[in-house]
PDB file of C-alpha atoms in Angstrom:
ATOM      1  CA  UNK N   9       3.252 -28.177  12.288  1.00  0.00           C
ATOM      2  CA  UNK N  10       6.491 -28.768  10.423  1.00  0.00           C
ATOM      3  CA  UNK N  11       5.940 -32.417   9.719  1.00  0.00           C
ATOM      4  CA  UNK N  12       2.428 -31.395   7.963  1.00  0.00           C
ATOM      5  CA  UNK N  13       4.186 -28.945   6.079  1.00  0.00           C
ATOM      6  CA  UNK N  14       6.947 -31.384   4.839  1.00  0.00           C
ATOM      7  CA  UNK N  15       4.740 -33.902   3.873  1.00  0.00           C
ATOM      8  CA  UNK N  16       2.601 -31.221   1.776  1.00  0.00           C
ATOM      9  CA  UNK N  17       5.819 -30.131   0.044  1.00  0.00           C
ATOM     10  CA  UNK N  18       6.788 -33.660  -0.529  1.00  0.00           C
ATOM     11  CA  UNK N  19       3.423 -34.699  -2.123  1.00  0.00           C
ATOM     12  CA  UNK N  20       3.488 -31.607  -4.392  1.00  0.00           C
ATOM     13  CA  UNK N  21       7.059 -31.601  -5.570  1.00  0.00           C
ATOM     14  CA  UNK N  22       7.383 -35.365  -5.604  1.00  0.00           C
ATOM     15  CA  UNK N  23      10.721 -35.235  -3.596  1.00  0.00           C
ATOM     16  CA  UNK N  24      10.933 -36.560  -0.238  1.00  0.00           C
ATOM     17  CA  UNK N  25      11.574 -33.478   1.972  1.00  0.00           C
ATOM     18  CA  UNK N  26      12.172 -33.400   5.630  1.00  0.00           C
ATOM     19  CA  UNK N  27      13.050 -30.089   7.051  1.00  0.00           C
ATOM     20  CA  UNK N  28      15.767 -29.977   9.640  1.00  0.00           C
ATOM     21  CA  UNK N  29      16.389 -26.363  10.201  1.00  0.00           C
ATOM     22  CA  UNK N  30      13.861 -23.642  10.803  1.00  0.00           C
ATOM     23  CA  UNK N  31      15.389 -20.184  10.759  1.00  0.00           C
ATOM     24  CA  UNK N  32      13.082 -17.174  11.443  1.00  0.00           C
ATOM     25  CA  UNK N  33      13.492 -14.422   8.989  1.00  0.00           C
ATOM     26  CA  UNK N  34      11.559 -11.495   8.237  1.00  0.00           C
ATOM     27  CA  UNK N  35       8.214 -12.060   7.003  1.00  0.00           C
ATOM     28  CA  UNK N  36       6.981  -8.393   6.735  1.00  0.00           C
ATOM     29  CA  UNK N  37       4.730  -6.873   9.372  1.00  0.00           C
ATOM     30  CA  UNK N  38       1.749  -9.307   8.659  1.00  0.00           C
ATOM     31  CA  UNK N  39       3.054 -12.795   8.591  1.00  0.00           C
ATOM     32  CA  UNK N  40       5.940 -14.687  10.034  1.00  0.00           C
ATOM     33  CA  UNK N  41       8.514 -15.997   7.754  1.00  0.00           C
ATOM     34  CA  UNK N  42      10.789 -18.932   7.960  1.00  0.00           C
ATOM     35  CA  UNK N  43      13.693 -20.371   5.776  1.00  0.00           C
ATOM     36  CA  UNK N  44      13.178 -24.263   5.924  1.00  0.00           C
ATOM     37  CA  UNK N  45      15.955 -26.766   4.891  1.00  0.00           C
ATOM     38  CA  UNK N  46      16.836 -30.260   4.749  1.00  0.00           C
ATOM     39  CA  UNK N  47      20.369 -29.136   4.248  1.00  0.00           C
ATOM     40  CA  UNK N  48      20.002 -29.484   0.616  1.00  0.00           C
ATOM     41  CA  UNK N  49      16.878 -27.720  -0.495  1.00  0.00           C
ATOM     42  CA  UNK N  50      15.471 -24.526   1.084  1.00  0.00           C
ATOM     43  CA  UNK N  51      11.819 -23.174   0.921  1.00  0.00           C
ATOM     44  CA  UNK N  52      10.496 -19.935   2.234  1.00  0.00           C
ATOM     45  CA  UNK N  53       7.334 -20.422   4.476  1.00  0.00           C
ATOM     46  CA  UNK N  54       4.861 -17.604   5.555  1.00  0.00           C
ATOM     47  CA  UNK N  55       2.616 -18.158   8.563  1.00  0.00           C
ATOM     48  CA  UNK N  56      -0.359 -16.498   9.741  1.00  0.00           C
ATOM     49  CA  UNK N  57      -3.405 -17.683  11.694  1.00  0.00           C
ATOM     50  CA  UNK N  58      -5.632 -20.468  10.034  1.00  0.00           C
ATOM     51  CA  UNK N  59      -8.303 -17.898   9.448  1.00  0.00           C
ATOM     52  CA  UNK N  60      -5.982 -16.138   6.974  1.00  0.00           C
ATOM     53  CA  UNK N  61      -5.690 -18.987   4.703  1.00  0.00           C
ATOM     54  CA  UNK N  62      -7.594 -17.488   1.888  1.00  0.00           C
ATOM     55  CA  UNK N  63      -5.228 -14.662   1.770  1.00  0.00           C
ATOM     56  CA  UNK N  64      -2.491 -17.191   1.058  1.00  0.00           C
ATOM     57  CA  UNK N  65      -4.513 -18.999  -1.394  1.00  0.00           C
ATOM     58  CA  UNK N  66      -4.885 -15.653  -3.376  1.00  0.00           C
ATOM     59  CA  UNK N  67      -1.533 -14.943  -3.144  1.00  0.00           C
ATOM     60  CA  UNK N  68      -0.489 -18.152  -4.748  1.00  0.00           C
ATOM     61  CA  UNK N  69      -2.737 -17.663  -7.509  1.00  0.00           C
ATOM     62  CA  UNK N  70      -1.471 -14.283  -8.133  1.00  0.00           C
ATOM     63  CA  UNK N  71       2.096 -15.555  -8.231  1.00  0.00           C
ATOM     64  CA  UNK N  72       1.032 -18.162 -10.756  1.00  0.00           C
ATOM     65  CA  UNK N  73      -0.632 -15.901 -12.900  1.00  0.00           C
ATOM     66  CA  UNK N  74       2.349 -13.445 -13.044  1.00  0.00           C
ATOM     67  CA  UNK N  75       4.771 -16.425 -13.514  1.00  0.00           C
ATOM     68  CA  UNK N  76       2.646 -17.817 -16.629  1.00  0.00           C
ATOM     69  CA  UNK N  77       3.297 -14.665 -18.356  1.00  0.00           C
ATOM     70  CA  UNK N  78       6.993 -15.419 -18.794  1.00  0.00           C
ATOM     71  CA  UNK N  79       7.944 -11.805 -18.301  1.00  0.00           C
ATOM     72  CA  UNK N  80       9.134 -10.966 -14.957  1.00  0.00           C
ATOM     73  CA  UNK N  81      10.419 -13.580 -12.227  1.00  0.00           C
ATOM     74  CA  UNK N  82       8.466 -14.487  -9.121  1.00  0.00           C
ATOM     75  CA  UNK N  83       8.979 -16.713  -6.203  1.00  0.00           C
ATOM     76  CA  UNK N  84       7.831 -20.044  -7.626  1.00  0.00           C
ATOM     77  CA  UNK N  85       4.545 -20.951  -5.381  1.00  0.00           C
ATOM     78  CA  UNK N  86       4.807 -24.478  -4.157  1.00  0.00           C
ATOM     79  CA  UNK N  87       1.712 -24.953  -1.856  1.00  0.00           C
ATOM     80  CA  UNK N  88      -0.562 -23.607   0.836  1.00  0.00           C
ATOM     81  CA  UNK N  89      -2.760 -24.978   3.429  1.00  0.00           C
ATOM     82  CA  UNK N  90      -3.581 -25.060   7.221  1.00  0.00           C
ATOM     83  CA  UNK N  91      -2.029 -27.072  10.030  1.00  0.00           C
ATOM     84  CA  UNK N  92      -3.428 -26.695  13.700  1.00  0.00           C
ATOM     85  CA  UNK N  93      -3.837 -23.064  14.288  1.00  0.00           C
ATOM     86  CA  UNK N  94      -1.932 -21.755  11.420  1.00  0.00           C
ATOM     87  CA  UNK N  95      -2.126 -21.222   7.916  1.00  0.00           C
ATOM     88  CA  UNK N  96       0.954 -21.402   5.619  1.00  0.00           C
ATOM     89  CA  UNK N  97       2.319 -20.435   2.276  1.00  0.00           C
ATOM     90  CA  UNK N  98       5.515 -22.231   0.920  1.00  0.00           C
ATOM     91  CA  UNK N  99       7.386 -20.661  -2.026  1.00  0.00           C
ATOM     92  CA  UNK N 100      10.800 -21.005  -3.846  1.00  0.00           C
ATOM     93  CA  UNK N 101      13.805 -19.848  -1.757  1.00  0.00           C
ATOM     94  CA  UNK N 102      15.629 -17.086  -3.437  1.00  0.00           C
ATOM     95  CA  UNK N 103      18.895 -15.503  -2.342  1.00  0.00           C
ATOM     96  CA  UNK N 104      18.442 -11.742  -2.870  1.00  0.00           C
ATOM     97  CA  UNK N 105      20.580  -8.784  -3.209  1.00  0.00           C
ATOM     98  CA  UNK N 106      20.557  -5.331  -4.086  1.00  0.00           C
ATOM     99  CA  UNK N 107      20.313  -4.289  -7.731  1.00  0.00           C
ATOM    100  CA  UNK N 108      22.561  -1.956  -9.972  1.00  0.00           C
ATOM    101  CA  UNK N 109      21.615   0.507 -12.653  1.00  0.00           C
ATOM    102  CA  UNK N 110      21.601  -2.254 -15.062  1.00  0.00           C
ATOM    103  CA  UNK N 111      19.411  -4.659 -13.245  1.00  0.00           C
ATOM    104  CA  UNK N 112      16.890  -1.906 -12.170  1.00  0.00           C
ATOM    105  CA  UNK N 113      16.625  -1.013 -16.002  1.00  0.00           C
ATOM    106  CA  UNK N 114      15.779  -4.710 -16.872  1.00  0.00           C
ATOM    107  CA  UNK N 115      12.953  -4.666 -14.002  1.00  0.00           C
ATOM    108  CA  UNK N 116      11.416  -1.655 -15.698  1.00  0.00           C
ATOM    109  CA  UNK N 117      11.469  -3.501 -19.093  1.00  0.00           C
ATOM    110  CA  UNK N 118      10.041  -6.686 -17.752  1.00  0.00           C
ATOM    111  CA  UNK N 119       7.384  -5.067 -15.672  1.00  0.00           C
ATOM    112  CA  UNK N 120       6.315  -3.237 -18.885  1.00  0.00           C
ATOM    113  CA  UNK N 121       6.264  -6.717 -20.610  1.00  0.00           C
ATOM    114  CA  UNK N 122       3.962  -8.220 -17.904  1.00  0.00           C
ATOM    115  CA  UNK N 123       1.603  -5.017 -18.087  1.00  0.00           C
ATOM    116  CA  UNK N 124       0.933  -6.081 -21.792  1.00  0.00           C
ATOM    117  CA  UNK N 125      -1.195  -8.883 -20.520  1.00  0.00           C
ATOM    118  CA  UNK N 126      -4.765  -8.180 -20.712  1.00  0.00           C
ATOM    119  CA  UNK N 127      -8.000  -9.544 -19.718  1.00  0.00           C
ATOM    120  CA  UNK N 128     -11.369  -9.697 -21.947  1.00  0.00           C
ATOM    121  CA  UNK N 129     -13.436  -9.703 -18.719  1.00  0.00           C
ATOM    122  CA  UNK N 130     -12.446  -6.174 -18.077  1.00  0.00           C
ATOM    123  CA  UNK N 131     -11.204  -4.715 -14.721  1.00  0.00           C
ATOM    124  CA  UNK N 132     -11.025  -7.099 -11.885  1.00  0.00           C
ATOM    125  CA  UNK N 133      -9.856 -10.655 -11.011  1.00  0.00           C
ATOM    126  CA  UNK N 134     -11.309 -14.113 -10.580  1.00  0.00           C
ATOM    127  CA  UNK N 135     -11.344 -13.874  -6.752  1.00  0.00           C
ATOM    128  CA  UNK N 136     -10.992 -11.043  -3.948  1.00  0.00           C
ATOM    129  CA  UNK N 137      -7.759 -10.781  -2.208  1.00  0.00           C
ATOM    130  CA  UNK N 138      -5.828  -8.366   0.041  1.00  0.00           C
ATOM    131  CA  UNK N 139      -3.418  -5.553  -0.178  1.00  0.00           C
ATOM    132  CA  UNK N 140      -1.336  -6.090   3.012  1.00  0.00           C
ATOM    133  CA  UNK N 141      -3.996  -7.320   5.176  1.00  0.00           C
ATOM    134  CA  UNK N 142      -6.879  -5.342   3.955  1.00  0.00           C
ATOM    135  CA  UNK N 143      -9.667  -7.002   1.747  1.00  0.00           C
ATOM    136  CA  UNK N 144      -9.479  -5.958  -1.829  1.00  0.00           C
ATOM    137  CA  UNK N 145     -12.752  -6.626  -3.803  1.00  0.00           C
ATOM    138  CA  UNK N 146     -12.059  -7.688  -7.456  1.00  0.00           C
ATOM    139  CA  UNK N 147     -15.585  -7.987  -9.028  1.00  0.00           C
ATOM    140  CA  UNK N 148     -15.034  -7.585 -12.750  1.00  0.00           C
ATOM    141  CA  UNK N 149     -16.247  -4.245 -14.385  1.00  0.00           C
ATOM    142  CA  UNK N 150     -15.937  -3.226 -18.067  1.00  0.00           C
ATOM    143  CA  UNK N 151     -15.537   0.406 -16.700  1.00  0.00           C
ATOM    144  CA  UNK N 152     -12.424   1.426 -15.086  1.00  0.00           C
ATOM    145  CA  UNK N 153     -13.727   4.471 -13.652  1.00  0.00           C
ATOM    146  CA  UNK N 154     -16.688   2.582 -11.951  1.00  0.00           C
ATOM    147  CA  UNK N 155     -14.256  -0.037 -10.686  1.00  0.00           C
ATOM    148  CA  UNK N 156     -11.672   2.244  -9.071  1.00  0.00           C
ATOM    149  CA  UNK N 157     -14.755   4.231  -7.388  1.00  0.00           C
ATOM    150  CA  UNK N 158     -16.617   1.210  -6.040  1.00  0.00           C
ATOM    151  CA  UNK N 159     -13.809  -1.379  -5.403  1.00  0.00           C
ATOM    152  CA  UNK N 160     -10.731   0.917  -4.727  1.00  0.00           C
ATOM    153  CA  UNK N 161     -11.008   4.218  -3.248  1.00  0.00           C
ATOM    154  CA  UNK N 162     -14.918   3.981  -2.347  1.00  0.00           C
ATOM    155  CA  UNK N 163     -14.466   0.572  -0.585  1.00  0.00           C
ATOM    156  CA  UNK N 164     -11.467   2.047   1.526  1.00  0.00           C
ATOM    157  CA  UNK N 165     -13.502   5.021   2.593  1.00  0.00           C
ATOM    158  CA  UNK N 166     -16.474   2.490   3.591  1.00  0.00           C
ATOM    159  CA  UNK N 167     -13.754   0.538   5.666  1.00  0.00           C
ATOM    160  CA  UNK N 168     -12.335   3.460   7.497  1.00  0.00           C
ATOM    161  CA  UNK N 169     -15.762   4.954   8.280  1.00  0.00           C
ATOM    162  CA  UNK N 170     -16.728   1.498   9.912  1.00  0.00           C
ATOM    163  CA  UNK N 171     -13.582   1.980  12.050  1.00  0.00           C
ATOM    164  CA  UNK N 172     -14.436   5.452  13.081  1.00  0.00           C
ATOM    165  CA  UNK N 173     -12.858   7.286  10.458  1.00  0.00           C
ATOM    166  CA  UNK N 174     -14.061  10.577   9.133  1.00  0.00           C
ATOM    167  CA  UNK N 175     -13.518  11.930   5.607  1.00  0.00           C
ATOM    168  CA  UNK N 176     -15.834  14.876   4.748  1.00  0.00           C
ATOM    169  CA  UNK N 177     -14.620  15.134   1.328  1.00  0.00           C
ATOM    170  CA  UNK N 178     -14.842  11.769   0.365  1.00  0.00           C
ATOM    171  CA  UNK N 179     -17.966  12.045  -1.647  1.00  0.00           C
ATOM    172  CA  UNK N 180     -16.579  15.024  -3.338  1.00  0.00           C
ATOM    173  CA  UNK N 181     -13.510  13.130  -4.458  1.00  0.00           C
ATOM    174  CA  UNK N 182     -15.252  10.051  -5.566  1.00  0.00           C
ATOM    175  CA  UNK N 183     -17.635  12.481  -7.788  1.00  0.00           C
ATOM    176  CA  UNK N 184     -14.740  14.149  -9.331  1.00  0.00           C
ATOM    177  CA  UNK N 185     -13.039  10.903 -10.484  1.00  0.00           C
ATOM    178  CA  UNK N 186     -14.937  10.944 -13.861  1.00  0.00           C
ATOM    179  CA  UNK N 187     -13.737  14.054 -14.771  1.00  0.00           C
ATOM    180  CA  UNK N 188     -10.102  13.470 -13.615  1.00  0.00           C
ATOM    181  CA  UNK N 189     -10.027  10.411 -15.763  1.00  0.00           C
ATOM    182  CA  UNK N 190     -12.283  11.569 -18.618  1.00  0.00           C
ATOM    183  CA  UNK N 191     -10.847  10.816 -22.086  1.00  0.00           C
ATOM    184  CA  UNK N 192      -8.261   8.274 -20.706  1.00  0.00           C
ATOM    185  CA  UNK N 193      -8.365   5.276 -22.487  1.00  0.00           C
ATOM    186  CA  UNK N 194      -7.350   2.039 -20.271  1.00  0.00           C
ATOM    187  CA  UNK N 195      -6.719  -1.212 -21.170  1.00  0.00           C
ATOM    188  CA  UNK N 196      -6.928  -3.916 -18.349  1.00  0.00           C
ATOM    189  CA  UNK N 197      -3.339  -4.777 -17.552  1.00  0.00           C
ATOM    190  CA  UNK N 198      -2.063  -7.429 -15.085  1.00  0.00           C
ATOM    191  CA  UNK N 199      -0.771  -5.502 -12.234  1.00  0.00           C
ATOM    192  CA  UNK N 200       1.086  -6.585  -9.171  1.00  0.00           C
ATOM    193  CA  UNK N 201      -1.168  -4.263  -7.193  1.00  0.00           C
ATOM    194  CA  UNK N 202       1.299  -3.598  -4.267  1.00  0.00           C
ATOM    195  CA  UNK N 203       4.469  -2.640  -5.899  1.00  0.00           C
ATOM    196  CA  UNK N 204       6.561  -0.707  -3.370  1.00  0.00           C
ATOM    197  CA  UNK N 205      10.317  -1.083  -2.735  1.00  0.00           C
ATOM    198  CA  UNK N 206       9.975  -3.676  -0.204  1.00  0.00           C
ATOM    199  CA  UNK N 207       8.149  -5.914  -2.719  1.00  0.00           C
ATOM    200  CA  UNK N 208      10.855  -6.043  -5.351  1.00  0.00           C
ATOM    201  CA  UNK N 209      14.212  -7.240  -5.354  1.00  0.00           C
ATOM    202  CA  UNK N 210      17.121  -9.091  -7.378  1.00  0.00           C
ATOM    203  CA  UNK N 211      18.741 -12.634  -7.349  1.00  0.00           C
ATOM    204  CA  UNK N 212      22.357 -12.938  -6.738  1.00  0.00           C
ATOM    205  CA  UNK N 213      22.714 -13.247 -10.383  1.00  0.00           C
ATOM    206  CA  UNK N 214      21.008  -9.864 -10.926  1.00  0.00           C
ATOM    207  CA  UNK N 215      17.515 -11.178 -12.322  1.00  0.00           C
ATOM    208  CA  UNK N 216      14.543  -9.009 -11.198  1.00  0.00           C
ATOM    209  CA  UNK N 217      12.101 -10.285  -8.892  1.00  0.00           C
ATOM    210  CA  UNK N 218       8.434  -9.126  -7.623  1.00  0.00           C
ATOM    211  CA  UNK N 219       6.763 -10.766  -4.847  1.00  0.00           C
ATOM    212  CA  UNK N 220       3.894 -10.328  -2.083  1.00  0.00           C
ATOM    213  CA  UNK N 221       1.320  -9.418  -4.713  1.00  0.00           C
ATOM    214  CA  UNK N 222      -2.193  -8.002  -4.606  1.00  0.00           C
ATOM    215  CA  UNK N 223      -2.821  -9.177  -8.158  1.00  0.00           C
ATOM    216  CA  UNK N 224      -5.703  -7.913 -10.529  1.00  0.00           C
ATOM    217  CA  UNK N 225      -6.371  -6.392 -13.958  1.00  0.00           C
ATOM    218  CA  UNK N 226      -6.380  -2.706 -13.749  1.00  0.00           C
ATOM    219  CA  UNK N 227      -4.775   0.393 -14.869  1.00  0.00           C
ATOM    220  CA  UNK N 228      -1.003  -0.252 -15.335  1.00  0.00           C
ATOM    221  CA  UNK N 229      -0.295   3.238 -13.821  1.00  0.00           C
ATOM    222  CA  UNK N 230      -1.197   1.910 -10.198  1.00  0.00           C
ATOM    223  CA  UNK N 231       1.901  -0.085 -10.232  1.00  0.00           C
ATOM    224  CA  UNK N 232       4.108   2.580 -11.458  1.00  0.00           C
ATOM    225  CA  UNK N 233       2.519   5.115  -9.115  1.00  0.00           C
ATOM    226  CA  UNK N 234       3.256   2.814  -6.307  1.00  0.00           C
ATOM    227  CA  UNK N 235       6.811   2.627  -7.170  1.00  0.00           C
ATOM    228  CA  UNK N 236       7.213   6.457  -6.350  1.00  0.00           C
ATOM    229  CA  UNK N 237       6.456   6.010  -2.946  1.00  0.00           C
ATOM    230  CA  UNK N 238       8.608   5.353   0.151  1.00  0.00           C
ATOM    231  CA  UNK N 239      11.743   6.662  -1.650  1.00  0.00           C
ATOM    232  CA  UNK N 240      10.892   5.502  -4.988  1.00  0.00           C
ATOM    233  CA  UNK N 241      12.556   3.117  -7.468  1.00  0.00           C
ATOM    234  CA  UNK N 242      15.553   4.526  -9.329  1.00  0.00           C
ATOM    235  CA  UNK N 243      15.317   6.409 -12.580  1.00  0.00           C
ATOM    236  CA  UNK N 244      16.829   3.403 -14.509  1.00  0.00           C
ATOM    237  CA  UNK N 245      13.848   1.509 -13.836  1.00  0.00           C
ATOM    238  CA  UNK N 246      11.455   4.205 -15.421  1.00  0.00           C
ATOM    239  CA  UNK N 247      13.763   4.311 -18.439  1.00  0.00           C
ATOM    240  CA  UNK N 248      13.584   0.497 -18.946  1.00  0.00           C
ATOM    241  CA  UNK N 249       9.675   0.922 -18.551  1.00  0.00           C
ATOM    242  CA  UNK N 250       9.422   3.579 -21.171  1.00  0.00           C
ATOM    243  CA  UNK N 251      11.515   1.745 -23.625  1.00  0.00           C
ATOM    244  CA  UNK N 252       8.885  -1.182 -23.754  1.00  0.00           C
ATOM    245  CA  UNK N 253       5.511   0.585 -22.637  1.00  0.00           C
ATOM    246  CA  UNK N 254       5.446   4.490 -22.544  1.00  0.00           C
ATOM    247  CA  UNK N 255       3.139   5.906 -20.084  1.00  0.00           C
ATOM    248  CA  UNK N 256       0.269   8.133 -21.318  1.00  0.00           C
ATOM    249  CA  UNK N 257       0.216  11.829 -21.091  1.00  0.00           C
ATOM    250  CA  UNK N 258      -1.559  12.824 -17.832  1.00  0.00           C
ATOM    251  CA  UNK N 259       0.138   9.970 -15.535  1.00  0.00           C
ATOM    252  CA  UNK N 260       1.735  12.826 -13.204  1.00  0.00           C
ATOM    253  CA  UNK N 261      -2.072  13.759 -12.418  1.00  0.00           C
ATOM    254  CA  UNK N 262      -3.387  10.253 -12.158  1.00  0.00           C
ATOM    255  CA  UNK N 263      -0.644   8.873 -10.171  1.00  0.00           C
ATOM    256  CA  UNK N 264      -1.765  11.213  -7.165  1.00  0.00           C
ATOM    257  CA  UNK N 265      -5.284   9.792  -7.446  1.00  0.00           C
ATOM    258  CA  UNK N 266      -4.022   6.109  -7.485  1.00  0.00           C
ATOM    259  CA  UNK N 267      -1.683   6.565  -4.414  1.00  0.00           C
ATOM    260  CA  UNK N 268      -4.626   7.815  -2.418  1.00  0.00           C
ATOM    261  CA  UNK N 269      -5.427   4.050  -2.352  1.00  0.00           C
TER     262      UNK N 269
END
């Protein structure tokens, strides 16, 4: 397996790479993660079953699109593919550390700058991807309300129902969304899509980095809302964001709706 991955890395980068170390590290709860090294260069490799290769292909495209904005750093995507029974995604290796007040503020500024990247195709993305391991449908729509009902909350309710879940208030909630978002003008923004604390960090130089995206063009507030979950980001992050791209009135109400997803 490693020989095939090494060969792919060498072909893409134009530099011969023969890994000698394969250190198992955390890849989250979905993938296996490895730091592979030839004692000079190191790469981060995610592994999953071969059937999950489309998940890695979409992740690489998302990282590439965020990177091309020139706003906030992401791990550089190298290549993806399959070998035997496994699929893989190879990324730039970054030494990570915790952030201080200044670096968190800078993350807020850089995310705000990325959110100014828009799409003339509306809300959605060129391909479907995943949030975690759950399929995420990204068919474009000119209406954020329609997109959120059909491809976000509504789709989640359908998946849950197939798995035996019961949500007696689901239809009532979906029917209320147009009123909840009435008179709210949304511009499609490039969003990370899964921006909780476990998917953000800092290089040892203090540069903000975001990773493990579920990219699409949506309401930028979905990213900000998610940053408030699981302990939340520190206040300086929001201060930095507001400096560049202030949130609209009513966010406190909308964030509850968005975090249901």
